[in-house]
Amino acid sequence: MAVFPIRVFGDPVLNTPAQPVETFDDALRRLIDDMLETMYAAPGVGLAAPQIGISKRLFVYDVGDGPGHLINPELTDSSGEWEFDEGCLSVPERFWPIARPGFARLEGVDVEGEPVVLEGEELMGRMLQHEFDHLNGMLLLERLGKRERKAALRELREAAFGISRPE
Ligand code: NI
């Protein structure tokens, strides 16, 4: 198994919709193992393939109940609302209060190509929606309100270029 470097904000792969997985083989199994190892090393509760530079529709997760993965997911249900201080391994060490549906359901397949339904509330629901967004080339910043998003983007760009704004 291997730990991959995690791509961070500014890397175009994070803004690119990922392609469906079409080949279910040993290489896919190894990729899932490597993604889990990378996620645990970070550490994080979820990791999508684009975050290690692979523009494929799959993610791994562990919200405390053991490791799992999902391939080619579709969002088939969501409801309610829940605010949570959300973070992302690709926007390291920053958290924003973001309101999203509390419940979410994704349907996809596993490494064998067998149908899988994942659903849950709160942390599980949040992880599912967050990882699904990654597969569509969307970072959590796009879930912020307009003003918060502008401030966050300015802050991230300044950090990236080492520019500090006069007080
Ligand atoms: Ni993320």
PDB file of C-alpha atoms and ligand atoms in Angstrom, residues 46 51 87-90 130-131 134 139, ligand 1:
ATOM      1  CA  GLY A  46     -13.321  10.723   3.601  1.00  0.00           C
ATOM      2  CA  GLN A  51      -7.867  14.515  -4.278  1.00  0.00           C
ATOM      3  CA  GLY A  87     -13.311  20.923   6.522  1.00  0.00           C
ATOM      4  CA  CYS A  88     -11.516  19.290   3.600  1.00  0.00           C
ATOM      5  CA  LEU A  89      -8.091  17.672   3.252  1.00  0.00           C
ATOM      6  CA  SER A  90      -7.647  19.698   0.058  1.00  0.00           C
ATOM      7  CA  HIS A 130     -18.954  16.329   0.543  1.00  0.00           C
ATOM      8  CA  GLU A 131     -17.315  13.398  -1.277  1.00  0.00           C
ATOM      9  CA  HIS A 134     -15.575  16.245  -5.084  1.00  0.00           C
ATOM     10  CA  LEU A 139     -15.040  22.052  -3.218  1.00  0.00           C
TER      11      LEU A 139
HETATM   12 NI    NI B   1     -12.841  17.193   0.819  1.00  0.00          NI
END
